[in-house]
PDB file of C-alpha atoms in Angstrom:
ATOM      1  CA  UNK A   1     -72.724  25.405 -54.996  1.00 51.00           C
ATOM      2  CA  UNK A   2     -72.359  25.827 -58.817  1.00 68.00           C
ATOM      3  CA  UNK A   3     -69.791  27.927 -60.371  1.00 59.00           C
ATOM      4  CA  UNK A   4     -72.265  29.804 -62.874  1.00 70.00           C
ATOM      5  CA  UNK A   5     -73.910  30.608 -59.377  1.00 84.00           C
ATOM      6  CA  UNK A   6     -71.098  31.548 -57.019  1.00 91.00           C
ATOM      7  CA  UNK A   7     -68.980  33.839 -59.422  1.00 92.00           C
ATOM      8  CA  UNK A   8     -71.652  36.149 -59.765  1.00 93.00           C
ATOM      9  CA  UNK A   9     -72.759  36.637 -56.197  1.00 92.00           C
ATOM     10  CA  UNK A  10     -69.471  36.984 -55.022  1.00 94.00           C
ATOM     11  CA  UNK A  11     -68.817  39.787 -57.866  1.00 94.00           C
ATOM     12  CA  UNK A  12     -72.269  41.572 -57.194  1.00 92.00           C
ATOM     13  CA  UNK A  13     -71.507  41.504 -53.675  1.00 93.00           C
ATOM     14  CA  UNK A  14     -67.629  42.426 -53.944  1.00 94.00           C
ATOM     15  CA  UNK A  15     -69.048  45.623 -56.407  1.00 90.00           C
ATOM     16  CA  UNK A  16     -71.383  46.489 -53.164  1.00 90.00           C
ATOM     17  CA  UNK A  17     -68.959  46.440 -50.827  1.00 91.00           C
ATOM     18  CA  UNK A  18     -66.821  48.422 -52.657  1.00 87.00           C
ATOM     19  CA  UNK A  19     -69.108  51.281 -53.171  1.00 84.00           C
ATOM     20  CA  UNK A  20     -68.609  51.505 -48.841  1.00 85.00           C
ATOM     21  CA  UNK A  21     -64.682  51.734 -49.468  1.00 86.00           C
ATOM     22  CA  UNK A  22     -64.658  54.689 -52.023  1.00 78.00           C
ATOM     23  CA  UNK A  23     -66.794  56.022 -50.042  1.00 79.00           C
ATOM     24  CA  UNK A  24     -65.076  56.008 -46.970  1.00 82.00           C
ATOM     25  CA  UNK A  25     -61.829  57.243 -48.984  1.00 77.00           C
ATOM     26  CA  UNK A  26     -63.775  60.305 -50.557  1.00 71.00           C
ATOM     27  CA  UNK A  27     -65.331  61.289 -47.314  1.00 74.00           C
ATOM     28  CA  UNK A  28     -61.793  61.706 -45.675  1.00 74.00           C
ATOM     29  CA  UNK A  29     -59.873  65.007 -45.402  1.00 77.00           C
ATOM     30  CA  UNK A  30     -56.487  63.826 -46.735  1.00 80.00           C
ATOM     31  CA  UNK A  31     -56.963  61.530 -50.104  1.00 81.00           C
ATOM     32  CA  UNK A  32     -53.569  60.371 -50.182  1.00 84.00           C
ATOM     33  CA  UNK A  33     -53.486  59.235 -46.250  1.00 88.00           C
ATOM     34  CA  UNK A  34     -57.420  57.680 -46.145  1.00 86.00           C
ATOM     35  CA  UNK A  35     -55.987  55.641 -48.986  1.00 87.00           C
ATOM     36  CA  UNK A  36     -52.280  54.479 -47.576  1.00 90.00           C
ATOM     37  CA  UNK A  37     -53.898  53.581 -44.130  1.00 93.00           C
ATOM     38  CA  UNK A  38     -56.421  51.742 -46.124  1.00 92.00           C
ATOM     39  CA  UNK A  39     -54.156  49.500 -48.117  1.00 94.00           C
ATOM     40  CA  UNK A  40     -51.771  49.306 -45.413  1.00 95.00           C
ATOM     41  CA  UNK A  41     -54.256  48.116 -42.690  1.00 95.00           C
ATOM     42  CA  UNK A  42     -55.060  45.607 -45.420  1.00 96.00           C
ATOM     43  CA  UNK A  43     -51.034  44.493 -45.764  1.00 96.00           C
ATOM     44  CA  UNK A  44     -50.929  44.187 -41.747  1.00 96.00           C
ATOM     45  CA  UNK A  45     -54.114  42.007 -41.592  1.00 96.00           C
ATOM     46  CA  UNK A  46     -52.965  39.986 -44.162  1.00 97.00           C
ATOM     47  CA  UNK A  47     -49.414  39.629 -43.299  1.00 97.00           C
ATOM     48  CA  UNK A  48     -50.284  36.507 -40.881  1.00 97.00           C
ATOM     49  CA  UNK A  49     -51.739  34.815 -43.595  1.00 97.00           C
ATOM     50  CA  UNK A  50     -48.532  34.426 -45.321  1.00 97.00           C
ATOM     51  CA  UNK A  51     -47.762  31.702 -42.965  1.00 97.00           C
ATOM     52  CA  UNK A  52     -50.554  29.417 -44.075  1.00 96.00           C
ATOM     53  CA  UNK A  53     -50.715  29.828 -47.993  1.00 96.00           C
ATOM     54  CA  UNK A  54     -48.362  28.188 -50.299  1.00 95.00           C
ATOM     55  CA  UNK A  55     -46.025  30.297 -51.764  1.00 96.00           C
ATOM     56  CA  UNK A  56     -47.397  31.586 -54.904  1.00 96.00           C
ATOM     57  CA  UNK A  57     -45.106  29.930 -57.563  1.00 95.00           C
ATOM     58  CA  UNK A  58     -46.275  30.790 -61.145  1.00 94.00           C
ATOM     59  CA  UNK A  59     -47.577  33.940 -60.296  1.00 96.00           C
ATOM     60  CA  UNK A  60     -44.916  36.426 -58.991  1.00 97.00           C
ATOM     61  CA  UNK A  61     -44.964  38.368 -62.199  1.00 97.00           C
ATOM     62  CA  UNK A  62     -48.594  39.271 -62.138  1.00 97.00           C
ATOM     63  CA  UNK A  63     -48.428  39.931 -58.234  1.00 97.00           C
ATOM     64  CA  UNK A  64     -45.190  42.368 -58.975  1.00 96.00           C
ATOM     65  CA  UNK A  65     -47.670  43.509 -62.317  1.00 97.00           C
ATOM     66  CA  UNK A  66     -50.413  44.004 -59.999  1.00 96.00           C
ATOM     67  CA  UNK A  67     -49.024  46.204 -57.404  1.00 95.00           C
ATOM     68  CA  UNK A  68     -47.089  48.707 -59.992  1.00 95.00           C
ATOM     69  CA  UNK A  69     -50.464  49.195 -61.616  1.00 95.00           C
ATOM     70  CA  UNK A  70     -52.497  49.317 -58.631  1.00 93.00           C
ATOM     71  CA  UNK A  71     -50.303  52.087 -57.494  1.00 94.00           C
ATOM     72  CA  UNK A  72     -51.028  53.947 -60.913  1.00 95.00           C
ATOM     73  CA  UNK A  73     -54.412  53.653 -59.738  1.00 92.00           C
ATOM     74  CA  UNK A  74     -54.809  54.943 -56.478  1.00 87.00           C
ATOM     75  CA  UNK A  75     -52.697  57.599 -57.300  1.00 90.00           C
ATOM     76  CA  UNK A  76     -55.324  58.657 -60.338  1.00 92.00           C
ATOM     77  CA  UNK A  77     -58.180  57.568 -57.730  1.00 86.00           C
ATOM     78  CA  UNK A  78     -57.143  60.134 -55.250  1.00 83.00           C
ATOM     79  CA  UNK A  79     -56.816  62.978 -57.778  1.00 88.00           C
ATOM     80  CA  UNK A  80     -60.240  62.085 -59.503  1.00 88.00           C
ATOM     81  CA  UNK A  81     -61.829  62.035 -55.642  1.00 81.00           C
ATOM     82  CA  UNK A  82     -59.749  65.487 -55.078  1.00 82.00           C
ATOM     83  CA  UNK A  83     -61.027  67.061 -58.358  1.00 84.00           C
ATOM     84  CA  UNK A  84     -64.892  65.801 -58.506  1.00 83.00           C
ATOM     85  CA  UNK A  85     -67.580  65.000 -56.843  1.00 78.00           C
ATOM     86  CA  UNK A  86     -67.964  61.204 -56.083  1.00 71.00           C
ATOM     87  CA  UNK A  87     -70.929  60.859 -57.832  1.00 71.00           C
ATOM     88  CA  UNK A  88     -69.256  62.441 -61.236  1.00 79.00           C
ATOM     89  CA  UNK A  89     -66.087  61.058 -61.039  1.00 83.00           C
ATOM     90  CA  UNK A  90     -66.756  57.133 -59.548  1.00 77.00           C
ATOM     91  CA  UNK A  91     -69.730  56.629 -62.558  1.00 81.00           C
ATOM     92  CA  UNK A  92     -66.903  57.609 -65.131  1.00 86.00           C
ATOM     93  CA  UNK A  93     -63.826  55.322 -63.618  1.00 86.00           C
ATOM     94  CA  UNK A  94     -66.238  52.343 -63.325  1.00 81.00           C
ATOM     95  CA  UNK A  95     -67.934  52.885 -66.595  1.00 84.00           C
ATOM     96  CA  UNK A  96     -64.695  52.613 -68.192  1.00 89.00           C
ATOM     97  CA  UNK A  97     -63.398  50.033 -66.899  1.00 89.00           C
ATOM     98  CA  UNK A  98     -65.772  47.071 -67.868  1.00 90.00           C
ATOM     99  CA  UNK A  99     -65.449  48.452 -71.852  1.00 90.00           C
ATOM    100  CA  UNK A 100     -62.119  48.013 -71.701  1.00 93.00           C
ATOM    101  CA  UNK A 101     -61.652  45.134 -69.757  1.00 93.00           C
ATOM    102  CA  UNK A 102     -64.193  43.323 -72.252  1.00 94.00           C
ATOM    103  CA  UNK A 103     -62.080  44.567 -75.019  1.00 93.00           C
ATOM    104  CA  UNK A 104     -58.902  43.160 -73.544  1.00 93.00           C
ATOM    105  CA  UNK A 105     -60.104  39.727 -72.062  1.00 93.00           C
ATOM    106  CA  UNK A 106     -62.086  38.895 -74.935  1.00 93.00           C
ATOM    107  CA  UNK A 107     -60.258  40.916 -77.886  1.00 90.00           C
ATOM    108  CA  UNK A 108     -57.326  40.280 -77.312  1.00 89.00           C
ATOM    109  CA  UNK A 109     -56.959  37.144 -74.789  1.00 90.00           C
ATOM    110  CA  UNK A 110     -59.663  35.180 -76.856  1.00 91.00           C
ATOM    111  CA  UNK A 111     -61.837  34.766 -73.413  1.00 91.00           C
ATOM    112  CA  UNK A 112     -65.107  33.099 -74.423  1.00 87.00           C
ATOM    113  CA  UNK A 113     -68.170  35.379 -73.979  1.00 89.00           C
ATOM    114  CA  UNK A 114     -71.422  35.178 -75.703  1.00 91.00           C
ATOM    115  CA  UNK A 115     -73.286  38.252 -77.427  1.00 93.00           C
ATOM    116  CA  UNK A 116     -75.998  38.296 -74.911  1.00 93.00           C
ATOM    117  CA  UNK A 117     -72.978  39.028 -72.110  1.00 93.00           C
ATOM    118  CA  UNK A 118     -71.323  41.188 -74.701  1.00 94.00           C
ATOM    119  CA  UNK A 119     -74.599  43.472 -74.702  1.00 95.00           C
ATOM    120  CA  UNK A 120     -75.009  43.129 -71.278  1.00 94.00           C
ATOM    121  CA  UNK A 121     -71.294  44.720 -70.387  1.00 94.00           C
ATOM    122  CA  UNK A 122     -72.204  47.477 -73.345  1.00 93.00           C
ATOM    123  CA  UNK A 123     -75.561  48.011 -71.804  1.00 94.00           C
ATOM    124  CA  UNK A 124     -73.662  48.754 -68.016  1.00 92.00           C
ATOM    125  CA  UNK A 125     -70.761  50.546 -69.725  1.00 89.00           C
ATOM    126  CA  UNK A 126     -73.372  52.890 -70.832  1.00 90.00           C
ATOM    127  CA  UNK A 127     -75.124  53.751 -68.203  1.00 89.00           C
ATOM    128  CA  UNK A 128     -72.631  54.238 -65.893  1.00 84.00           C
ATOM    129  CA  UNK A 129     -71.748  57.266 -68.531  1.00 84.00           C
ATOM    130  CA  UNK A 130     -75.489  58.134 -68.688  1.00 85.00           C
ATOM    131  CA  UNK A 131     -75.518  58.481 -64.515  1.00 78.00           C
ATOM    132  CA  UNK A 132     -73.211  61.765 -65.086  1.00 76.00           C
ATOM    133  CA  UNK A 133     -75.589  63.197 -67.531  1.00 71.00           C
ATOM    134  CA  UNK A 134     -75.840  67.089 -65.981  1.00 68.00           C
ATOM    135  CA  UNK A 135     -73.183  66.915 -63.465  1.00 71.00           C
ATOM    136  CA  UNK A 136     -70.343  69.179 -63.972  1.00 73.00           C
ATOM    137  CA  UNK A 137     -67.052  67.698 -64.058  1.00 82.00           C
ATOM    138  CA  UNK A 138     -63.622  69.741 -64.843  1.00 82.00           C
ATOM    139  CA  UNK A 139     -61.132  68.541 -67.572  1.00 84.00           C
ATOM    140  CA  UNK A 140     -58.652  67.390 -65.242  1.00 87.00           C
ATOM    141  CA  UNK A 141     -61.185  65.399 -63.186  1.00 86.00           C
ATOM    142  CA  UNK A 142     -62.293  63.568 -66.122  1.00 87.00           C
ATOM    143  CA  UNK A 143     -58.847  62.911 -67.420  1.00 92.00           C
ATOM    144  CA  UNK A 144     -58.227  61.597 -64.195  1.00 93.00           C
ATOM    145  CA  UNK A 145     -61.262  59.733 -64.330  1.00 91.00           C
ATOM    146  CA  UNK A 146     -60.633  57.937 -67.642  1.00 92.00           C
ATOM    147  CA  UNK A 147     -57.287  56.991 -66.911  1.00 95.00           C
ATOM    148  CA  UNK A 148     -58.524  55.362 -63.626  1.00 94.00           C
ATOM    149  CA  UNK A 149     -60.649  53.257 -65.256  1.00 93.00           C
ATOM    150  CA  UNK A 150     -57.772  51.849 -67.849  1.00 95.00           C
ATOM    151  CA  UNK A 151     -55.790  50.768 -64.772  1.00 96.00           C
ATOM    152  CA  UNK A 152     -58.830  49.487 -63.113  1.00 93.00           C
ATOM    153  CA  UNK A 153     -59.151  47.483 -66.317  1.00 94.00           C
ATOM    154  CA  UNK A 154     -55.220  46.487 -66.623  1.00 95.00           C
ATOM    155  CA  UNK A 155     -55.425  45.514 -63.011  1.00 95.00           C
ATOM    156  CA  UNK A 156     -58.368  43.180 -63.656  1.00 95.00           C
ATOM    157  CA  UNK A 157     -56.973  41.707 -66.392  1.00 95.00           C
ATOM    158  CA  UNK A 158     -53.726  40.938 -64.935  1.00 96.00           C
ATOM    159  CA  UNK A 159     -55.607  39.658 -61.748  1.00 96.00           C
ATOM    160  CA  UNK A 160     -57.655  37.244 -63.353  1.00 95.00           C
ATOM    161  CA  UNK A 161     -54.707  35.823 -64.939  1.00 96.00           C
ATOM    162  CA  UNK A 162     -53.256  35.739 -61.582  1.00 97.00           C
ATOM    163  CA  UNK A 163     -55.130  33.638 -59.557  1.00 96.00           C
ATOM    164  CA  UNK A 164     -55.715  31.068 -62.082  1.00 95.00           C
ATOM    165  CA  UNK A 165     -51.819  30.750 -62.441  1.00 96.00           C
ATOM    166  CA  UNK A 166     -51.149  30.618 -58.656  1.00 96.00           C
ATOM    167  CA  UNK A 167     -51.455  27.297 -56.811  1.00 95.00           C
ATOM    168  CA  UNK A 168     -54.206  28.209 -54.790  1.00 95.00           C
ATOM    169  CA  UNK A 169     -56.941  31.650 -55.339  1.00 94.00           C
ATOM    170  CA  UNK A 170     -56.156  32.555 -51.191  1.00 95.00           C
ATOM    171  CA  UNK A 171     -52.109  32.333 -52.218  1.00 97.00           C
ATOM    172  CA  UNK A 172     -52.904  35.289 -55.172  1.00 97.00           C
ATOM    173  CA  UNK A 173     -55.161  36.822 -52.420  1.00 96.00           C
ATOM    174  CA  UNK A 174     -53.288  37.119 -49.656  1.00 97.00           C
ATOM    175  CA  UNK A 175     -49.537  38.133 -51.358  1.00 97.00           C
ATOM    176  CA  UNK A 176     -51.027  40.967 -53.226  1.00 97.00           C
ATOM    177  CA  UNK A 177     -52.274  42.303 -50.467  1.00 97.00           C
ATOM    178  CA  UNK A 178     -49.540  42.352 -48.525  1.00 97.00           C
ATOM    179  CA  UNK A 179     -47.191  43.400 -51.651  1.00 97.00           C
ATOM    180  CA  UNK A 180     -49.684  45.913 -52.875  1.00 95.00           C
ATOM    181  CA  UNK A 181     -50.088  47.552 -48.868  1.00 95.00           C
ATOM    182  CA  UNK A 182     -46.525  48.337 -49.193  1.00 96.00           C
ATOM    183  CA  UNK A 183     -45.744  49.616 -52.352  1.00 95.00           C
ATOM    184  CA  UNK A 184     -48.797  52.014 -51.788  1.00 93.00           C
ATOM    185  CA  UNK A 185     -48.181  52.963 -48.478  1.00 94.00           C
ATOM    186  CA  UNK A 186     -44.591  53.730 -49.820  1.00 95.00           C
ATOM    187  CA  UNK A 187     -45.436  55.662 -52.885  1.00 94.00           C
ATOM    188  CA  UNK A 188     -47.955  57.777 -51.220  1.00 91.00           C
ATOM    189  CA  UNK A 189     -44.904  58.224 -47.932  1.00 93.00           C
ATOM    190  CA  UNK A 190     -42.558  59.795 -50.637  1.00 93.00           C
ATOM    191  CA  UNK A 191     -45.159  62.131 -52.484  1.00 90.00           C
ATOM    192  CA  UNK A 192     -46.280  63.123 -49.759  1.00 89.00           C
ATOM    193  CA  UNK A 193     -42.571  63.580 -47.831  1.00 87.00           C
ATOM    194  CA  UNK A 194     -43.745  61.534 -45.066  1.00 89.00           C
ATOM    195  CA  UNK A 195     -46.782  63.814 -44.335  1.00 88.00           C
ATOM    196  CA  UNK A 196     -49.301  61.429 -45.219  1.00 88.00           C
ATOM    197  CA  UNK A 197     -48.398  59.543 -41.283  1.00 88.00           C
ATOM    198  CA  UNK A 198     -49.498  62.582 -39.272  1.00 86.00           C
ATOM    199  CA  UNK A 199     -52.421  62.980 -41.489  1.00 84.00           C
ATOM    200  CA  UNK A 200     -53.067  59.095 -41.111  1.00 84.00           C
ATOM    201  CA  UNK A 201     -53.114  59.192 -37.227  1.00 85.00           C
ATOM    202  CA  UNK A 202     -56.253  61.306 -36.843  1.00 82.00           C
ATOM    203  CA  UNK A 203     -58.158  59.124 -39.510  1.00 82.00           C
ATOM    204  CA  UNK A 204     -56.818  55.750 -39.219  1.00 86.00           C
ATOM    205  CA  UNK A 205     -60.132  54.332 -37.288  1.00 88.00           C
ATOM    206  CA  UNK A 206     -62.289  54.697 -40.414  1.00 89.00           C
ATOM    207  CA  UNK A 207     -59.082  53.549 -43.007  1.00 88.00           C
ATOM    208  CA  UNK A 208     -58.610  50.240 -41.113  1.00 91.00           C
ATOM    209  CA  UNK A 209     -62.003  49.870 -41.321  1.00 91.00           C
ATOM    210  CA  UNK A 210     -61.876  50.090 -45.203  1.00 90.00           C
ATOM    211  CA  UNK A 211     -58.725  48.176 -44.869  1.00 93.00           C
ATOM    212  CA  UNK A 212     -60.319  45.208 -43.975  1.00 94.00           C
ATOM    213  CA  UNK A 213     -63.692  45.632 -46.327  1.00 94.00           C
ATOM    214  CA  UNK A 214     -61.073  46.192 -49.107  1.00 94.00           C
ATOM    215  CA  UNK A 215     -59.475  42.611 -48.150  1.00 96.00           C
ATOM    216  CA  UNK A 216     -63.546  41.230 -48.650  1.00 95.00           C
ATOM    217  CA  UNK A 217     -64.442  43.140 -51.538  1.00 94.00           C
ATOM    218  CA  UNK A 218     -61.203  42.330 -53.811  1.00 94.00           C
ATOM    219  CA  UNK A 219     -60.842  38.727 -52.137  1.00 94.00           C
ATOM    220  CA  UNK A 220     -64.169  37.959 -53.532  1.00 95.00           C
ATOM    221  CA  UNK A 221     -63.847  39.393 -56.547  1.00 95.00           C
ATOM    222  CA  UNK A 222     -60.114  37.316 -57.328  1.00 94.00           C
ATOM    223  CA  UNK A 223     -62.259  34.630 -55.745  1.00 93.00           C
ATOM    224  CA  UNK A 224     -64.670  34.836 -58.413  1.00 94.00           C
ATOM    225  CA  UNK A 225     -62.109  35.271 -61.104  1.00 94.00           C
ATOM    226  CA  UNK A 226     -60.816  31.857 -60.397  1.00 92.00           C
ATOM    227  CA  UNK A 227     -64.288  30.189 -61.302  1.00 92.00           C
ATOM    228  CA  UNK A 228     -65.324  32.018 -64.258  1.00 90.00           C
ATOM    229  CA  UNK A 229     -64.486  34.710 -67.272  1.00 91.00           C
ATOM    230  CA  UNK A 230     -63.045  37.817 -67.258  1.00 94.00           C
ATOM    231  CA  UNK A 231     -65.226  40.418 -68.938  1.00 93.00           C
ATOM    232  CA  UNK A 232     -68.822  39.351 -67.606  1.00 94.00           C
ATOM    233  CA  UNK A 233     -68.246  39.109 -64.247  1.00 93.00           C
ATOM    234  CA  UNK A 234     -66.227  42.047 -64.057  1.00 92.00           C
ATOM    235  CA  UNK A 235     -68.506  44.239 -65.912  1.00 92.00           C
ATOM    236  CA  UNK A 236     -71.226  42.470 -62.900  1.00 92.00           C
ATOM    237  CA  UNK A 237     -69.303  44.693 -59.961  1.00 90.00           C
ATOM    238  CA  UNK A 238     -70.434  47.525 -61.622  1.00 84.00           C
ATOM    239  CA  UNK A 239     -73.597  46.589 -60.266  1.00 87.00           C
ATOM    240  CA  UNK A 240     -71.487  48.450 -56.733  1.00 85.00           C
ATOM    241  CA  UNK A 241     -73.078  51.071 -58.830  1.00 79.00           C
ATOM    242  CA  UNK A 242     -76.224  50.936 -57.456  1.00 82.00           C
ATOM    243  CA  UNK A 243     -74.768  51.281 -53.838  1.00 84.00           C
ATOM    244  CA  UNK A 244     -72.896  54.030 -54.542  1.00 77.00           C
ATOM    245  CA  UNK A 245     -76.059  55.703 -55.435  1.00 78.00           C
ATOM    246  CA  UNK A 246     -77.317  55.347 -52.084  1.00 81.00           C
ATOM    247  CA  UNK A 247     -74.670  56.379 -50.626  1.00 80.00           C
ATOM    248  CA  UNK A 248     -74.148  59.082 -52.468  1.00 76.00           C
ATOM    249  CA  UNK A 249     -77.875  60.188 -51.941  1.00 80.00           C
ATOM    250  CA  UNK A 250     -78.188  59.687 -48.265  1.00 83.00           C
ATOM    251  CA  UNK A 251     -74.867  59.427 -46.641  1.00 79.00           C
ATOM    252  CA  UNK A 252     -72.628  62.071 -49.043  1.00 73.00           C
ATOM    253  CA  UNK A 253     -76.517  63.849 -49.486  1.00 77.00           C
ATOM    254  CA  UNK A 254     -75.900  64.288 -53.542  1.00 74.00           C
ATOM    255  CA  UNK A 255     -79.058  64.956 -55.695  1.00 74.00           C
ATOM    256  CA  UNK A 256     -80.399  62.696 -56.871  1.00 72.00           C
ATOM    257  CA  UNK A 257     -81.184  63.250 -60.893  1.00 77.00           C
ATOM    258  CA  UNK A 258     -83.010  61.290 -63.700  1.00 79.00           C
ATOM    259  CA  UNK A 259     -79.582  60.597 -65.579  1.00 81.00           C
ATOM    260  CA  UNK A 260     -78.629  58.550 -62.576  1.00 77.00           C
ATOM    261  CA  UNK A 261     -82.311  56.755 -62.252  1.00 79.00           C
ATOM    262  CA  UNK A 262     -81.873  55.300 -65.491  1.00 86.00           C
ATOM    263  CA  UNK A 263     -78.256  54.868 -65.406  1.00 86.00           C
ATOM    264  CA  UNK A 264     -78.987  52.692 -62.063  1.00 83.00           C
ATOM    265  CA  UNK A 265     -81.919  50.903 -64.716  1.00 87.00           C
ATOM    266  CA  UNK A 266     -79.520  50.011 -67.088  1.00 91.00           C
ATOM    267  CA  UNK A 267     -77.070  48.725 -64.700  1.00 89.00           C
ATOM    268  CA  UNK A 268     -79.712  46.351 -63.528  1.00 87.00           C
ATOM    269  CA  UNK A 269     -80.848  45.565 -67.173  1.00 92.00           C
ATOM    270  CA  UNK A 270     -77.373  44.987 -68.548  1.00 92.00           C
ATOM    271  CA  UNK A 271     -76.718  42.150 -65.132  1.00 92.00           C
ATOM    272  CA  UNK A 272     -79.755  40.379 -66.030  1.00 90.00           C
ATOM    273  CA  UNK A 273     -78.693  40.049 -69.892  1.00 92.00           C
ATOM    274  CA  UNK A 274     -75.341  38.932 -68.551  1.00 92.00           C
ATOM    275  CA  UNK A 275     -76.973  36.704 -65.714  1.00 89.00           C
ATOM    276  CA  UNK A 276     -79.578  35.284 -68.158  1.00 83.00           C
ATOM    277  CA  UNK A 277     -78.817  31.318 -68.707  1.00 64.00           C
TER     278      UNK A 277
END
């Protein structure tokens, strides 16, 4: 199957699958525990692994990269989750981070990209920010918001690098999952004082769950990385967008308003433009 072709799917389908995890994190009681039993379950499934990928020489600095900022991420995920609704906060994060990922991969790291993709990442930047139109949000749940995105784009950036530089995409995969399951679990152990691992017990079912869609979401999405650029394909997860709607509307039961309609419209528009051969 054709790069041009795979890349994509697998990032349309990672941004899907996604939408599940987030949402499984914001329906929990305790934030920081839903997320360390997530990223922990997906250390302990991966762990095995180790013994069957090459060691990933080339790459330990973006792995050790990865997991500091990754852990400045879920920390600013939980608080936007704690302070917002999902369906304020989650349009605003992953509106953000496309724009600047786009400006980073392509600004500064001279990524090729053509102006029909540029428009297209524009086009889903936008109306990500347009689905919020109406929706109350507090300052510190957009600040939190906003600075989730620039990790989310930092992350991506330093992923994509990543993979390409390890000797094989499932050696990137599988040692930042293990690397990044323990430096979470341990951040979130010490803020927390260790209370995070009673919390954990009585919701661990659902967070291994996540655990191991996180593994399929972000493993496709590295995956994809490795075949193509940066900035289109990850503005293209956003399309996780549209499943978050749902979910949002029928699982979380969130209104459903016009500014979201045509924010999910854009989304589509701006993955076609990019898509578009």
């Amino acid at each position: 199957m054709q790069a041009a072709f795979l890349a994509p799917a697998m990032m349309i389908a990672s941004g899907s699958i996604h939408a599940g995890v987030n949402a499984i994190l914001k329906g929990g009681k305790d934030k920081m525990a839903g997320r360390a039993t997530i990223d922990g379950s997906s250390a302990v499934l991966m762990l095995p692994a180790t013994l069957l990928v090459p060691l990933p020489a080339g790459a330990w600095g973006w792995l050790f990269a990865t997991a500091f900022l990754h852990c400045a991420y879920l920390y600013a995920l939980v608080r936007a989750f704690e302070t917002s609704d999902f369906s304020a906060a989650y349009p605003i994060l992953r509106g953000t981070a496309p724009l600047v990922t786009a400006a980073v991969a392509i600004g500064l790291l001279g990524e090729p990209a053509n102006a029909r993709e540029i428009a297209g990442i524009a086009l889903i930047g936008a109306a990500l920010f347009v689905m919020v139109a109406g929706r109350h949000i507090s300052r510190a749940g957009l600040g939190w918001a906003l600075f989730t995105g620039f990790t989310i784009a930092g992350y991506t950036v330093i992923d994509a690098q990543g993979v390409r530089a390890a000797p094989t995409p499932f050696s990137y995969i599988v040692w930042m999952f293990v690397l990044m399951g323990i430096a979470t679990v341990t951040m979130f152990a010490l803020l927390s004082r260790g209370g995070i691992f009673a919390s954990a017990r009585a919701q661990w079912r659902p967070g291994a769950a996540a655990g191991g869609l996180s593994i399929l979401t972000y493993g496709l999405a590295l995956s994809a990385f490795a075949l193509g650029p940066t900035a289109p394909l990850a503005a293209l997860r956003e399309t996780g967008m549209v499943t978050a709607l749902l979910i949002a509307t029928f699982v979380l039961k969130e209104r459903v308003t016009v500014g979201r309609a045509v924010g999910v419209a854009g989304i589509l528009g701006g993955a076609v433009l990019i898509l578009t051969r």
